Amino acid sequence: MVGTALIAAPATYILRPVTAEAAVVPGDCGAGAKCNDGWTDFCSNIHGVNTCPPGALVGGWWRAEGNTYCNGESRYYMDCHDSNCSCACGASGTCAADCTDFPCHCNHDNCDERKVGCTRFRYGQCNNQEPCIGAIICRVVTCIPPWEWDSSCTKTDAVSQSTYNHGSVAEAPGLHPDSTPKGPYPARAAVVTGTTWQLQNSAAGSFDYGVEGDVPVIGDFSNSGVRTVGVVRGTRHGVAGTHDRLMWHLRQIEGPGEPDLVLEFGRAGDIPIVGDWTGNGVHTVGVVRGNRWLLRRSNSPGSADIDFTFGEPGDIPVVGDWNGDGRSGIGVVRGDTWLLRDSLSSGPPQYEFTFEGGGLPVTGDWDGDGRTGVGWFDEGTWQIRNPLTSGDPTNTFSFGNPSGVPLTWGRNV
Ligand SMILES: [Ca+2]
Ligand SMILES: [Ca+2]
Ligand SMILES: [Ca+2]
């Protein structure tokens, strides 16, 4: 049987439509209640991860400068708005309270928590292609510039130094330093067949994302504490009409929807990979071209920051944090031989062993100890191993469409 972490109950979204009658609203609470302190709650206080809930989108951002939580750099506060309005908006860009199924209330219907879905104000730097969105549900706070979180966000500046500590309530989990990675947390199985994604123990269940021919990737592209889906388009040579550059379409929010972050990196024929090359919790893009590894430290357009050779053309590239130091290493699978290296540089493998299987290789931190293990996916059967040594599978289980492609995802709660 698989470790308990893999078979744990799926994370449930606390965020759900509630009836107005059922909700505890700011007016129900005393003047000194947290629900009345004027601030909208952090997304991490709603559903445990520092990203917008499904059904929301970023409507704008502001920043505080010189923030100790972000190594002295800017810290950004992004507003997640309800994306569904049943009636039109005026010039404000936000619809009236009775036009959404997400009424204003105190988080968890508790006066001791901040309000959610109450404030109808739009900073206006993000998703301006949507002329009408609902109230601010919650806030994402991040060291990542908003335009590397959501491609629609502009750099039009908004500074609010007084919000540095967000009302000086420093105990909120969303205020904890996020310059360090979330986790570790155990890998969960994922299988992609065409455009259909199956994520084990996910509230999102099975859904469609991308188009036929895309190469799937999964990563935490914003150190949110959850690994979300992405596709890379244009990987194949010789398809009429396709771009000769790879286009990455990454989700920052769980489940299906429009891509949040779209960027160009790599070219046709490259094998796309993602990893946390820097150890800051943010997975960023990379490609393998023959035996040349081209990695970028941010999810922004530009050339490779890291460039080296490892393995041989024809090897299957793999990525994982083999030594558990928070930084992804690299490796290749050649037949049944695994050749893995911690350092992002040319050199001999630091782990070389035989792990026999069949089908497609897959990697994941199966036991959640911070060290990535290895595995095979053969027609729906997963054989996984934790130690990076020759031996038999640690566990075997079944998940996913037999003709699909294996990946792993995960969530820190
Ligand atoms: Ca990183
Ligand atoms: Ca490592
Ligand atoms: Ca592990």
Coordinates of C-alpha atoms and ligand atoms in Angstrom, one line a residue:
M1 CA 0.0 0.0 0.0
V2 CA 1.1 3.5 -0.7
G3 CA 2.2 5.7 2.1
T4 CA -0.5 7.4 4.0
A5 CA 0.3 10.8 2.6
L6 CA -0.6 9.6 -0.9
I7 CA -3.9 8.2 0.2
A8 CA -4.8 11.0 2.5
A9 CA -8.2 12.7 2.0
P10 CA -8.2 15.2 -0.7
A11 CA -7.9 18.8 0.2
T12 CA -11.3 20.5 0.2
Y13 CA -11.9 24.0 -0.8
I14 CA -13.2 26.0 2.1
L15 CA -14.2 28.6 -0.5
R16 CA -17.7 27.8 -1.7
P17 CA -20.8 29.7 -2.5
V18 CA -22.9 30.3 0.6
T19 CA -26.3 31.8 0.9
A20 CA -26.4 35.4 2.1
E21 CA -28.6 34.3 5.0
A22 CA -26.1 31.7 6.2
A23 CA -23.1 34.0 6.2
V24 CA -21.7 35.9 9.1
V25 CA -21.2 39.4 7.7
P26 CA -19.2 42.3 9.1
G27 CA -22.4 43.9 10.4
D28 CA -23.0 40.9 12.6
C29 CA -19.7 41.5 14.5
G30 CA -18.5 44.0 17.0
A31 CA -16.6 47.1 16.1
G32 CA -13.4 45.5 17.5
A33 CA -13.8 42.3 15.5
K34 CA -11.2 41.3 13.0
C35 CA -13.9 41.0 10.4
N36 CA -14.3 44.8 10.8
D37 CA -10.7 45.8 10.7
G38 CA -11.0 46.9 7.1
W39 CA -8.7 44.3 5.6
T40 CA -9.6 41.5 3.3
D41 CA -8.2 38.2 4.4
F42 CA -5.3 36.3 2.8
C43 CA -6.1 33.5 0.4
S44 CA -3.8 31.2 2.4
N45 CA -6.3 31.7 5.3
I46 CA -9.1 30.5 3.1
H47 CA -7.8 27.4 1.4
G48 CA -4.3 26.9 2.8
V49 CA -2.3 27.9 -0.2
N50 CA -1.1 31.3 -1.3
T51 CA -2.9 31.6 -4.6
C52 CA -6.3 32.7 -5.8
P53 CA -9.1 30.1 -5.2
P54 CA -10.6 28.5 -8.3
G55 CA -13.0 30.8 -10.0
A56 CA -11.1 33.9 -9.1
L57 CA -8.6 36.1 -11.0
V58 CA -6.1 38.8 -10.1
G59 CA -7.5 42.3 -10.6
G60 CA -4.6 44.3 -9.5
W61 CA -1.6 44.7 -7.2
W62 CA 0.3 47.0 -4.9
R63 CA 3.6 46.6 -3.2
A64 CA 5.6 47.5 -0.1
E65 CA 9.2 48.4 -0.6
G66 CA 12.3 47.0 1.1
N67 CA 10.5 44.1 2.7
T68 CA 12.4 41.8 5.0
Y69 CA 10.0 39.0 3.9
C70 CA 11.4 39.2 0.4
N71 CA 15.1 39.6 1.1
G72 CA 14.8 43.4 1.1
E73 CA 13.1 43.5 -2.2
S74 CA 9.5 44.5 -3.0
R75 CA 6.7 42.5 -1.6
Y76 CA 3.6 42.3 -3.7
Y77 CA -0.1 42.1 -2.6
M78 CA -2.4 40.9 -5.4
D79 CA -6.1 41.0 -5.1
C80 CA -8.1 37.9 -6.2
H81 CA -11.6 38.9 -7.5
D82 CA -14.6 36.7 -8.1
S83 CA -14.5 36.3 -11.8
N84 CA -18.3 35.6 -12.3
C85 CA -20.8 38.4 -12.6
S86 CA -24.4 37.8 -13.7
C87 CA -24.9 41.5 -14.6
A88 CA -22.9 44.3 -16.1
C89 CA -20.4 46.6 -14.4
G90 CA -20.2 50.3 -14.6
A91 CA -17.0 52.2 -15.0
S92 CA -15.7 50.8 -11.7
G93 CA -15.1 47.4 -13.4
T94 CA -16.8 45.6 -10.5
C95 CA -20.3 44.3 -10.4
A96 CA -22.9 44.8 -7.7
A97 CA -23.1 42.5 -4.7
D98 CA -26.3 40.8 -5.9
C99 CA -24.7 39.9 -9.2
T100 CA -22.4 37.2 -7.8
D101 CA -23.0 34.0 -6.0
F102 CA -20.2 34.9 -3.6
P103 CA -21.7 37.2 -0.9
C104 CA -19.6 39.3 1.4
H105 CA -19.0 37.5 4.7
C106 CA -16.4 37.0 7.4
N107 CA -13.9 34.2 6.5
H108 CA -15.3 30.9 7.8
D109 CA -18.3 32.9 9.0
N110 CA -16.2 33.9 12.0
C111 CA -16.0 37.4 13.4
D112 CA -12.5 36.7 14.5
E113 CA -11.4 36.3 10.9
R114 CA -11.2 39.0 8.2
K115 CA -13.8 39.7 5.6
V116 CA -13.9 38.1 2.2
G117 CA -15.8 39.1 -0.9
C118 CA -16.8 42.5 0.5
T119 CA -14.6 45.1 -1.0
R120 CA -15.5 46.3 -4.5
F121 CA -12.4 48.1 -5.7
R122 CA -10.1 47.4 -8.6
Y123 CA -6.5 48.5 -8.8
G124 CA -6.7 47.8 -12.5
Q125 CA -3.3 46.5 -13.6
C126 CA -4.4 42.9 -14.3
N127 CA -6.9 41.1 -16.4
N128 CA -8.2 44.3 -17.9
Q129 CA -9.5 42.2 -20.8
E130 CA -12.3 41.3 -18.3
P131 CA -14.3 44.5 -18.0
C132 CA -16.5 43.2 -15.2
I133 CA -15.4 41.2 -12.2
G134 CA -16.8 40.8 -8.7
A135 CA -15.5 41.8 -5.2
I136 CA -12.1 41.0 -3.8
I137 CA -12.3 37.5 -2.4
C138 CA -8.8 37.4 -0.9
R139 CA -5.2 38.5 -1.2
V140 CA -2.1 36.7 -2.5
V141 CA 1.2 38.1 -1.0
T142 CA 4.3 37.2 -2.8
C143 CA 7.9 38.1 -3.6
I144 CA 7.3 37.4 -7.3
P145 CA 6.5 40.4 -9.5
P146 CA 2.9 40.3 -10.5
W147 CA 3.8 40.2 -14.2
E148 CA 5.7 37.0 -13.6
W149 CA 2.6 35.6 -11.8
D150 CA 0.0 36.7 -14.4
S151 CA 1.0 37.8 -17.9
S152 CA -1.9 40.3 -18.0
C153 CA -0.5 42.4 -15.1
T154 CA 1.2 45.6 -16.1
K155 CA 4.1 47.2 -14.2
T156 CA 2.0 50.4 -13.5
D157 CA 3.2 51.0 -10.0
A158 CA 1.2 51.2 -6.8
V159 CA 3.1 51.5 -3.5
S160 CA 1.5 51.4 -0.1
Q161 CA 4.1 51.4 2.6
S162 CA 1.5 51.4 5.4
T163 CA 0.4 48.0 4.3
Y164 CA 3.9 46.5 5.0
N165 CA 2.5 44.5 7.9
H166 CA -1.1 44.6 6.7
G167 CA -2.6 46.3 9.8
S168 CA 0.2 45.0 12.0
V169 CA -1.5 41.7 12.6
A170 CA 1.7 39.8 12.1
E171 CA 0.4 36.4 13.1
A172 CA -1.5 35.8 9.9
P173 CA 0.0 32.9 8.0
G174 CA -0.2 34.9 4.8
L175 CA 2.3 37.4 6.4
H176 CA 5.0 34.8 7.1
P177 CA 8.1 35.2 5.0
D178 CA 7.6 33.6 1.6
S179 CA 11.1 33.9 0.4
T180 CA 11.6 30.4 1.7
P181 CA 9.9 27.4 -0.1
K182 CA 6.7 25.9 1.1
G183 CA 6.9 22.2 2.0
P184 CA 8.2 19.7 1.6
Y185 CA 5.0 17.8 0.9
P186 CA 4.4 14.4 -0.7
A187 CA 4.1 13.9 -4.4
R188 CA 0.7 12.8 -5.7
A189 CA 0.2 11.0 -9.0
A190 CA -1.0 12.8 -12.1
V191 CA -1.7 11.4 -15.6
V192 CA -2.3 13.4 -18.7
T193 CA -3.9 11.8 -21.8
G194 CA -4.3 14.2 -24.7
T195 CA -5.9 17.2 -23.0
T196 CA -7.4 15.3 -20.1
W197 CA -5.7 15.7 -16.7
Q198 CA -6.2 13.3 -13.8
L199 CA -4.8 14.5 -10.5
Q200 CA -4.8 12.0 -7.6
N201 CA -6.6 13.3 -4.5
S202 CA -7.4 16.6 -6.1
A203 CA -10.6 18.5 -5.4
A204 CA -10.4 19.5 -9.1
G205 CA -10.7 15.8 -10.1
S206 CA -10.4 15.2 -13.8
F207 CA -10.4 18.1 -16.2
D208 CA -9.3 19.4 -19.6
Y209 CA -6.5 21.9 -20.2
G210 CA -4.4 22.7 -23.2
V211 CA -4.7 21.5 -26.8
E212 CA -3.7 18.2 -28.6
G213 CA 0.1 18.1 -29.1
D214 CA 1.0 20.2 -26.0
V215 CA 3.6 18.8 -23.6
P216 CA 2.3 18.8 -20.0
V217 CA 4.2 20.2 -17.1
I218 CA 3.4 20.6 -13.4
G219 CA 5.1 22.9 -10.9
D220 CA 4.6 25.5 -8.2
F221 CA 5.2 28.5 -10.4
S222 CA 4.8 31.0 -7.5
N223 CA 5.8 29.3 -4.3
S224 CA 2.1 29.1 -3.4
G225 CA 2.3 25.7 -1.8
V226 CA 0.5 23.9 -4.5
R227 CA 1.8 22.5 -7.8
T228 CA -0.4 23.6 -10.7
V229 CA -0.7 22.6 -14.4
G230 CA 0.9 23.9 -17.5
V231 CA 1.4 23.1 -21.1
V232 CA 4.2 23.8 -23.5
R233 CA 3.2 24.4 -27.1
G234 CA 5.3 24.1 -30.3
T235 CA 7.7 21.4 -29.2
R236 CA 7.5 19.4 -32.4
H237 CA 9.5 20.2 -35.5
G238 CA 7.8 20.4 -38.9
V239 CA 4.2 21.0 -37.9
A240 CA 2.8 23.4 -40.5
G241 CA 2.0 26.8 -39.1
T242 CA 3.4 26.4 -35.6
H243 CA 5.7 28.8 -34.0
D244 CA 9.4 27.7 -33.9
R245 CA 9.6 28.9 -30.3
L246 CA 8.1 27.1 -27.4
M247 CA 5.2 28.9 -25.7
W248 CA 4.5 28.0 -22.0
H249 CA 0.9 28.3 -20.8
L250 CA 1.0 28.0 -17.0
R251 CA -1.7 28.0 -14.4
Q252 CA -1.1 29.6 -11.0
I253 CA -4.6 28.6 -9.7
E254 CA -5.7 25.0 -9.1
G255 CA -7.7 23.2 -11.6
P256 CA -8.7 24.1 -15.2
G257 CA -9.2 27.6 -16.6
E258 CA -7.3 30.1 -18.7
P259 CA -3.5 30.2 -18.5
D260 CA -2.4 32.8 -16.0
L261 CA 1.2 33.1 -17.2
V262 CA 2.2 32.8 -20.8
L263 CA 5.9 33.1 -21.8
E264 CA 8.3 32.0 -24.5
F265 CA 11.3 29.9 -23.7
G266 CA 13.1 27.3 -25.8
R267 CA 12.6 26.2 -29.4
A268 CA 11.0 23.4 -31.4
G269 CA 12.6 20.1 -30.7
D270 CA 13.6 20.9 -27.1
I271 CA 12.3 18.8 -24.2
P272 CA 10.6 21.1 -21.7
I273 CA 11.3 20.6 -18.0
V274 CA 10.6 22.6 -14.8
G275 CA 12.4 22.8 -11.5
D276 CA 13.3 25.0 -8.6
W277 CA 16.8 25.8 -9.8
T278 CA 17.3 28.5 -7.1
G279 CA 15.7 27.0 -4.0
N280 CA 13.2 29.8 -3.5
G281 CA 10.2 27.6 -3.9
V282 CA 9.4 28.8 -7.4
H283 CA 9.6 26.3 -10.2
T284 CA 10.8 27.9 -13.4
V285 CA 11.3 26.9 -17.0
G286 CA 14.0 24.9 -18.7
V287 CA 14.6 22.8 -21.7
V288 CA 16.9 19.9 -22.7
R289 CA 18.3 20.2 -26.2
G290 CA 20.2 17.0 -27.1
N291 CA 22.4 16.8 -24.0
R292 CA 22.5 20.5 -23.4
W293 CA 20.5 21.8 -20.4
L294 CA 19.2 25.4 -20.7
L295 CA 17.5 26.7 -17.5
R296 CA 16.0 30.0 -16.5
R297 CA 15.8 31.3 -12.9
S298 CA 12.6 33.2 -13.4
N299 CA 9.4 32.7 -15.4
S300 CA 10.1 35.6 -17.6
P301 CA 11.1 35.8 -21.3
G302 CA 14.8 35.8 -21.9
S303 CA 17.8 33.6 -22.5
A304 CA 19.0 30.7 -20.3
D305 CA 20.7 31.7 -17.0
I306 CA 22.2 28.2 -16.6
D307 CA 23.7 26.3 -19.6
F308 CA 25.6 23.0 -19.3
T309 CA 25.7 19.5 -20.8
F310 CA 24.8 16.3 -19.0
G311 CA 24.0 12.8 -20.4
E312 CA 23.7 11.9 -24.0
P313 CA 21.3 12.8 -26.7
G314 CA 18.4 10.3 -26.6
D315 CA 18.5 10.0 -22.8
I316 CA 15.2 10.7 -21.0
P317 CA 15.7 13.8 -18.8
V318 CA 14.4 13.8 -15.3
V319 CA 14.3 16.5 -12.5
G320 CA 14.3 16.2 -8.8
D321 CA 15.7 17.4 -5.5
W322 CA 17.7 14.2 -4.9
N323 CA 19.6 15.5 -1.8
G324 CA 16.7 17.4 -0.2
D325 CA 18.4 20.8 -0.1
G326 CA 15.4 22.6 -1.7
R327 CA 17.1 22.9 -5.1
S328 CA 16.2 20.7 -8.0
G329 CA 18.9 18.6 -9.5
I330 CA 18.8 16.9 -12.9
G331 CA 19.4 13.5 -14.4
V332 CA 18.8 11.1 -17.2
V333 CA 17.3 7.7 -17.6
R334 CA 19.0 5.4 -20.1
G335 CA 17.3 2.1 -20.3
D336 CA 17.0 0.9 -16.7
T337 CA 20.0 3.0 -15.5
W338 CA 19.4 6.3 -13.6
L339 CA 22.1 8.9 -13.7
L340 CA 21.4 11.8 -11.3
R341 CA 23.3 14.9 -10.4
D342 CA 22.6 17.5 -7.6
S343 CA 24.6 20.3 -9.2
L344 CA 23.3 22.2 -12.2
S345 CA 26.6 21.8 -14.1
S346 CA 28.5 19.3 -16.2
G347 CA 30.1 16.5 -14.3
P348 CA 29.7 12.9 -13.3
P349 CA 26.4 11.6 -11.9
Q350 CA 26.3 11.7 -8.1
Y351 CA 23.8 8.8 -8.1
E352 CA 24.1 5.9 -10.6
F353 CA 21.9 2.9 -10.1
T354 CA 19.6 0.4 -11.8
F355 CA 15.9 0.6 -11.2
E356 CA 14.0 -1.6 -13.6
G357 CA 10.5 -0.9 -14.7
G358 CA 8.8 -0.4 -18.0
G359 CA 6.9 2.3 -19.7
L360 CA 7.7 5.9 -18.7
P361 CA 10.0 7.2 -16.0
V362 CA 8.6 9.5 -13.4
T363 CA 10.0 11.2 -10.3
G364 CA 8.4 12.4 -7.1
D365 CA 8.9 12.9 -3.4
W366 CA 6.7 10.0 -2.6
D367 CA 7.2 10.0 1.1
G368 CA 7.3 13.8 1.6
D369 CA 10.8 13.9 3.2
G370 CA 12.1 16.5 0.8
R371 CA 14.1 14.1 -1.3
T372 CA 12.8 13.1 -4.7
G373 CA 12.5 9.5 -5.5
V374 CA 12.1 7.6 -8.8
G375 CA 9.4 5.6 -10.5
W376 CA 8.0 4.0 -13.6
F377 CA 4.5 4.3 -15.0
D378 CA 3.6 1.3 -17.1
E379 CA 0.0 1.3 -18.5
G380 CA -1.6 2.6 -15.3
T381 CA 0.7 0.9 -12.8
W382 CA 3.1 3.0 -10.8
Q383 CA 6.3 1.4 -9.4
I384 CA 8.0 3.9 -7.1
R385 CA 11.2 3.8 -5.1
N386 CA 12.5 6.2 -2.4
P387 CA 16.2 5.4 -2.1
L388 CA 18.4 6.4 -5.0
T389 CA 20.1 3.0 -5.1
S390 CA 19.5 -0.2 -7.1
G391 CA 16.6 -2.3 -5.8
D392 CA 13.0 -3.2 -6.0
P393 CA 10.1 -0.8 -5.9
T394 CA 9.2 0.6 -2.5
N395 CA 5.6 0.7 -3.5
T396 CA 3.3 -0.2 -6.4
F397 CA -0.1 1.2 -7.1
S398 CA -2.5 1.9 -9.9
F399 CA -3.7 5.3 -11.0
G400 CA -4.7 7.0 -14.3
N401 CA -5.4 6.2 -17.9
P402 CA -3.1 3.4 -19.1
S403 CA -2.2 5.3 -22.3
G404 CA -1.4 8.6 -20.4
V405 CA 1.8 10.4 -19.5
P406 CA 2.8 10.4 -15.8
L407 CA 3.6 13.5 -13.8
T408 CA 3.4 14.4 -10.1
W409 CA 1.7 17.2 -8.4
G410 CA 1.3 18.1 -4.7
R411 CA -0.2 20.4 -2.1
N412 CA 1.2 21.5 1.2
V413 CA -2.1 20.9 3.0
Ligands
CA1 CA 13.3 28.9 -8.1
CA2 CA 18.9 19.4 -4.5
CA3 CA 11.3 11.3 -0.6

